[in-house]
Tab-separated table of C-alpha atoms in Angstrom:
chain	number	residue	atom	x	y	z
A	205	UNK	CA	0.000	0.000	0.000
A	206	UNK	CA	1.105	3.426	-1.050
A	207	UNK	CA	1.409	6.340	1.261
A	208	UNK	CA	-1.416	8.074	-1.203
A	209	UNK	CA	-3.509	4.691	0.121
A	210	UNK	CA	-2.652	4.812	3.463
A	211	UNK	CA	-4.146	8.678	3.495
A	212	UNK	CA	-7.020	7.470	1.992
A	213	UNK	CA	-7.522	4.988	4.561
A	214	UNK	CA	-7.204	6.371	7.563
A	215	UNK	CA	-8.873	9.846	6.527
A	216	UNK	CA	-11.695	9.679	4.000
A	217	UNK	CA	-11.746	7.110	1.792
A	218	UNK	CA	-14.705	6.102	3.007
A	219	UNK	CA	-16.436	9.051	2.091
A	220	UNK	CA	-14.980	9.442	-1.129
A	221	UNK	CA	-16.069	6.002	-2.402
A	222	UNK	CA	-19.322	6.882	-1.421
A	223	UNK	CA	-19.368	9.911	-3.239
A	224	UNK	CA	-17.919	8.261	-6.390
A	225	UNK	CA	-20.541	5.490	-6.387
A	226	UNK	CA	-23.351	8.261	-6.255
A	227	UNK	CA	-21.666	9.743	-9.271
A	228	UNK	CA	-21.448	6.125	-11.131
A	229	UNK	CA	-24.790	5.355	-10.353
A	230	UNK	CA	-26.531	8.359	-11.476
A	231	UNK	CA	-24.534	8.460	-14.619
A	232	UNK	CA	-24.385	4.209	-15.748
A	233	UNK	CA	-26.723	2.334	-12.678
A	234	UNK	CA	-25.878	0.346	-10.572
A	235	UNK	CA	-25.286	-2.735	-12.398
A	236	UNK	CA	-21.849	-1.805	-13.864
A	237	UNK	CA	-20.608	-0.496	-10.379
A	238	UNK	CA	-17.816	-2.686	-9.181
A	239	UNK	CA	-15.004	-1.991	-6.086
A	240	UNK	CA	-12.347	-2.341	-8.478
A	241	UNK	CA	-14.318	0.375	-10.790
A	242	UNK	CA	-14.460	2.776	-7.922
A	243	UNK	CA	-10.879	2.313	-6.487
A	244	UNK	CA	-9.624	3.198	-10.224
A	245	UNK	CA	-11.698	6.493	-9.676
A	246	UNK	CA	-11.106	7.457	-6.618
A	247	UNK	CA	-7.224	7.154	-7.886
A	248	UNK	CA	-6.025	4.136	-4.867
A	249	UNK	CA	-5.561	0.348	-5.350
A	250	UNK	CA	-8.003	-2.174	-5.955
A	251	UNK	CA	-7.390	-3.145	-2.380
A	252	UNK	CA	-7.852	-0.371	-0.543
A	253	UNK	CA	-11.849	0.285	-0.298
A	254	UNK	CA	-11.817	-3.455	0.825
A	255	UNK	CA	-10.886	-2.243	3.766
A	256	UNK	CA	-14.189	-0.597	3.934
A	257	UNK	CA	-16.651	-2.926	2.169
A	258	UNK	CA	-16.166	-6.668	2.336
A	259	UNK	CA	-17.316	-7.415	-1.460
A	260	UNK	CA	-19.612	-5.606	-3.959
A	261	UNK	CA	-22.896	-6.070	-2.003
A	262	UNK	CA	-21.348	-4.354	0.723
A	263	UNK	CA	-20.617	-1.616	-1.272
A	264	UNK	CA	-24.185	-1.384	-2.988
A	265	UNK	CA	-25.541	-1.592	0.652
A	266	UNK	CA	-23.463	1.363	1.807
A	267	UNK	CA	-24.507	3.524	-0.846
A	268	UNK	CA	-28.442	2.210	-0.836
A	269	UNK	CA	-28.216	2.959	2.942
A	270	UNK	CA	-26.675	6.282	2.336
A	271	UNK	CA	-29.506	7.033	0.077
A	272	UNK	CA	-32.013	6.155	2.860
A	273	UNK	CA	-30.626	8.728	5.223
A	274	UNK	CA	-30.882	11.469	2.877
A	275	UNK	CA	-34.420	11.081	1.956
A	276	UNK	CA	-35.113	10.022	5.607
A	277	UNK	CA	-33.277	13.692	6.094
A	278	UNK	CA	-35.605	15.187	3.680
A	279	UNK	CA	-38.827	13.696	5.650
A	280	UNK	CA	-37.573	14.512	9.381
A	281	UNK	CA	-37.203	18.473	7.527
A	282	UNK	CA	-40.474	18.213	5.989
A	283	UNK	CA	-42.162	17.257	9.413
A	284	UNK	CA	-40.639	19.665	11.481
A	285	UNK	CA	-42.234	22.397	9.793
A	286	UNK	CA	-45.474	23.857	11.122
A	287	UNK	CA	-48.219	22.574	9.668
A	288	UNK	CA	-51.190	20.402	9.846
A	289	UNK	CA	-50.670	16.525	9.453
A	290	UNK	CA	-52.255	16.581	5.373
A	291	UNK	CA	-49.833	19.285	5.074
A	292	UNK	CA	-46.605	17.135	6.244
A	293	UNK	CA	-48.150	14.552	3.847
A	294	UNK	CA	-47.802	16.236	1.387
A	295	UNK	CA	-44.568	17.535	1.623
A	296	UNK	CA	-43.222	13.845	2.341
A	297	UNK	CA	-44.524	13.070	-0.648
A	298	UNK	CA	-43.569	15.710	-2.601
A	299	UNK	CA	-40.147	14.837	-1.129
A	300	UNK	CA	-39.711	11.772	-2.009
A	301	UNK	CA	-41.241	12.450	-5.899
A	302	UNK	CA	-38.678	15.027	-6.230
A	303	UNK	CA	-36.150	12.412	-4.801
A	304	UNK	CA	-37.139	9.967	-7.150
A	305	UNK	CA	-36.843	12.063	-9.979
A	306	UNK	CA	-33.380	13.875	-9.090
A	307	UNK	CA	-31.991	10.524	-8.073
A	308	UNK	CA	-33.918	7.980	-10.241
A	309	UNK	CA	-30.691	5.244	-10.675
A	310	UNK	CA	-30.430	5.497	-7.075
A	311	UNK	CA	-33.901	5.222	-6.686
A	312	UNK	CA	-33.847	1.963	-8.264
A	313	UNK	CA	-30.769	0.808	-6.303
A	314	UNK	CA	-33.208	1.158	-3.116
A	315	UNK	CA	-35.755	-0.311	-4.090
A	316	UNK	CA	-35.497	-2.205	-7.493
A	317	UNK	CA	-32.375	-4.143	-7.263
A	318	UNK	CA	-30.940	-7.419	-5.415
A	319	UNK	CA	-30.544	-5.439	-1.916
A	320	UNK	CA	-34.570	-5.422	-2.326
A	321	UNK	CA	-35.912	-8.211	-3.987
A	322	UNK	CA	-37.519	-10.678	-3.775
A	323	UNK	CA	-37.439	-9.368	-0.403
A	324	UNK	CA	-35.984	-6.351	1.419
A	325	UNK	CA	-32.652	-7.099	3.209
A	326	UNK	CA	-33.174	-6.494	6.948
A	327	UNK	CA	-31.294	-3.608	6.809
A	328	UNK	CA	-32.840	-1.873	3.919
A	329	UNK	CA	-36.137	-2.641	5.756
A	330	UNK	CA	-34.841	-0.856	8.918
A	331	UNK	CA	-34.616	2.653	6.695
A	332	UNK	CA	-38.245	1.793	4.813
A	333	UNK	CA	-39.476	1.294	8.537
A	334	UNK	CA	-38.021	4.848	9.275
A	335	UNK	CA	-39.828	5.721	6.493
A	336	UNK	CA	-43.360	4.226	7.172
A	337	UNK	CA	-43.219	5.668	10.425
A	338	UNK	CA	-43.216	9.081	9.447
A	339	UNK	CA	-46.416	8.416	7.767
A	340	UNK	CA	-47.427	6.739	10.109
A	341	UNK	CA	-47.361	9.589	12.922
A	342	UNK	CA	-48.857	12.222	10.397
A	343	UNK	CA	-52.273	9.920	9.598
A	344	UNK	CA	-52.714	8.950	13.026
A	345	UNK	CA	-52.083	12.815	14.124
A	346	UNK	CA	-55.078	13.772	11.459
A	347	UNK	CA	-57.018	10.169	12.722
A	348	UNK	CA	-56.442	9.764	16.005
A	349	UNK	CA	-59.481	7.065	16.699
A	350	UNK	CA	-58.224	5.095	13.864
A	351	UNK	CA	-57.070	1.392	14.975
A	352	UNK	CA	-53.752	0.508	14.498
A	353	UNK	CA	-55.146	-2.218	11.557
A	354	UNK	CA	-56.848	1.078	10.133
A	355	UNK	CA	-53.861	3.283	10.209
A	356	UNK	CA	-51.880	0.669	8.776
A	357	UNK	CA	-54.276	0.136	5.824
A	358	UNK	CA	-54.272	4.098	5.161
A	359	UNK	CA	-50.872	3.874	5.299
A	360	UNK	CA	-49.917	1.358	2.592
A	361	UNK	CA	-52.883	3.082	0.592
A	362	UNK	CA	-51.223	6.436	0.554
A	363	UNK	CA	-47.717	4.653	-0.244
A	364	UNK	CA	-48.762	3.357	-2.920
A	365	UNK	CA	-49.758	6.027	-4.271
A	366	UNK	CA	-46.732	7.503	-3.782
A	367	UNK	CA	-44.013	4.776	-4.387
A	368	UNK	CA	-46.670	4.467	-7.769
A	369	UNK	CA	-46.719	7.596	-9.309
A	370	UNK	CA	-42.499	8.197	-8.464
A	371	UNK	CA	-41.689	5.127	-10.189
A	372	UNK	CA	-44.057	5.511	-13.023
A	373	UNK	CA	-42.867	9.155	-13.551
A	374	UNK	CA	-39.668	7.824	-13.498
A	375	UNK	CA	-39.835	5.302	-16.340
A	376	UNK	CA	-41.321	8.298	-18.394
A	377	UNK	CA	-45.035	6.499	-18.554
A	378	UNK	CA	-47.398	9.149	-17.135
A	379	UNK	CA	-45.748	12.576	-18.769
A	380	UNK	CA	-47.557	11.139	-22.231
A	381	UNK	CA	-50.720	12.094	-20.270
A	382	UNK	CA	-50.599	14.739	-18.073
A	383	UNK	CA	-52.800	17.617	-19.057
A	384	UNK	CA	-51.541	19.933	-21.303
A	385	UNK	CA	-50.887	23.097	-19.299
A	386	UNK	CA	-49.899	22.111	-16.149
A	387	UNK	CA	-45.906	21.983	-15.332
A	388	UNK	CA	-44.655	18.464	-14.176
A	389	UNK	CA	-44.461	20.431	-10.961
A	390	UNK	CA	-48.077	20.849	-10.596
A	391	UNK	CA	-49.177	17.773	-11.689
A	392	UNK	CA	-47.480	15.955	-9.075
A	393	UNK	CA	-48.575	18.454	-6.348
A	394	UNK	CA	-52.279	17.729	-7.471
A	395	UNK	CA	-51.755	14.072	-7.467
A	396	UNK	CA	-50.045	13.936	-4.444
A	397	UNK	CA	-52.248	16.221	-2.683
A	398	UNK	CA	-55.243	14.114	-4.117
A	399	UNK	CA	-53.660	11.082	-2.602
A	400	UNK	CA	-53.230	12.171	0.665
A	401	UNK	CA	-57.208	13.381	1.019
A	402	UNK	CA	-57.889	9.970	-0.080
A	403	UNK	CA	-55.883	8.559	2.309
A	404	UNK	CA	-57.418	10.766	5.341
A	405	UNK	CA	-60.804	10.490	4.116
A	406	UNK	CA	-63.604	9.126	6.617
């Protein structure tokens, strides 16, 4: 190992795979990604990151996981602002739309690729948990007589409408049909808004 390694090691190399995966993936997917891809990037030996991530899943995970705390960032921001539970709704779904569209290779790394099918890897399902719960909190703060079963039903209803309209907007299939008009903006704010009312709805 090279003194530029060893700097890299102990300091941030870390960090700078990380940020050089992001780049990969938003530019190629995830697919191509490999250590020895990033290593050659960041400018150390094929070695080195292994010192951070075991093997290629490892590597995937980090940077899936590090795409769960931003958009769990995102939500905690969104639901700290005053505002009445449809409100914070809203803005987490508006969050995670926007999310899914300035991040959509990433996107699919989270939650369209071997770290989440056929079923979620215990930790991905830690972050989605993070995720439900902030939902969770806002439709039982507008329902607060609700059962736990009911909640919970409300809840999946409203995240699929969500997780839908994202990943269809993402694979270019509902811009064909959106009214002519409206800016992609304002669609989504309609939908999502329209979703959430459903979801709250007696």
């Amino acid at each position: 190992m090279n003194e530029r390694d060893k700097t890299y090691h102990r300091d941030n190399l870390r960090g700078d795979l990380l940020q050089a995966g992001r780049a990969h993936i938003a530019e190629h997917g995830h697919q191509s990604l490999s250590v020895r891809t990033l290593a050659q990037s960041v400018g150390v030996s094929p070695g080195a990151p292994y010192h951070h991530f075991r093997d290629r899943r490892a590597l995937l995970m980090a940077l899936a996981l590090d795409g769960y705390e931003e958009l769990n960032s995102r939500a905690a921001a969104a639901t700290g602002k005053p505002g009445s539970p449809e409100d914070k709704l809203i803005a987490l779904a508006m969050n995670f739309v926007d999310f899914a569209m300035s991040d959509p290779r990433l996107l699919e790394l989270m939650y369209d690729s071997e770290l989440a099918n056929p079923a979620p890897d215990p930790a991905v399902l830690t972050y989605q948990q993070v995720g439900r719960s902030a939902l969770l909190a806002q439709v039982r703060a507008a329902r607060p007589d609700d059962s736990e079963s009911e909640a919970s039903v409300r809840v999946i209803a409203l995240w699929s409408s969500i997780y839908g309209f994202a990943s269809l907007r993402r694979r270019q299939m509902i811009q064909p049909f959106e009214p002519k008009g409206m800016t992609e903006e304002a669609v989504a704010l309609r939908t999502m808004t329209l979703a959430v009312q459903a979801a709250l709805r007696d």
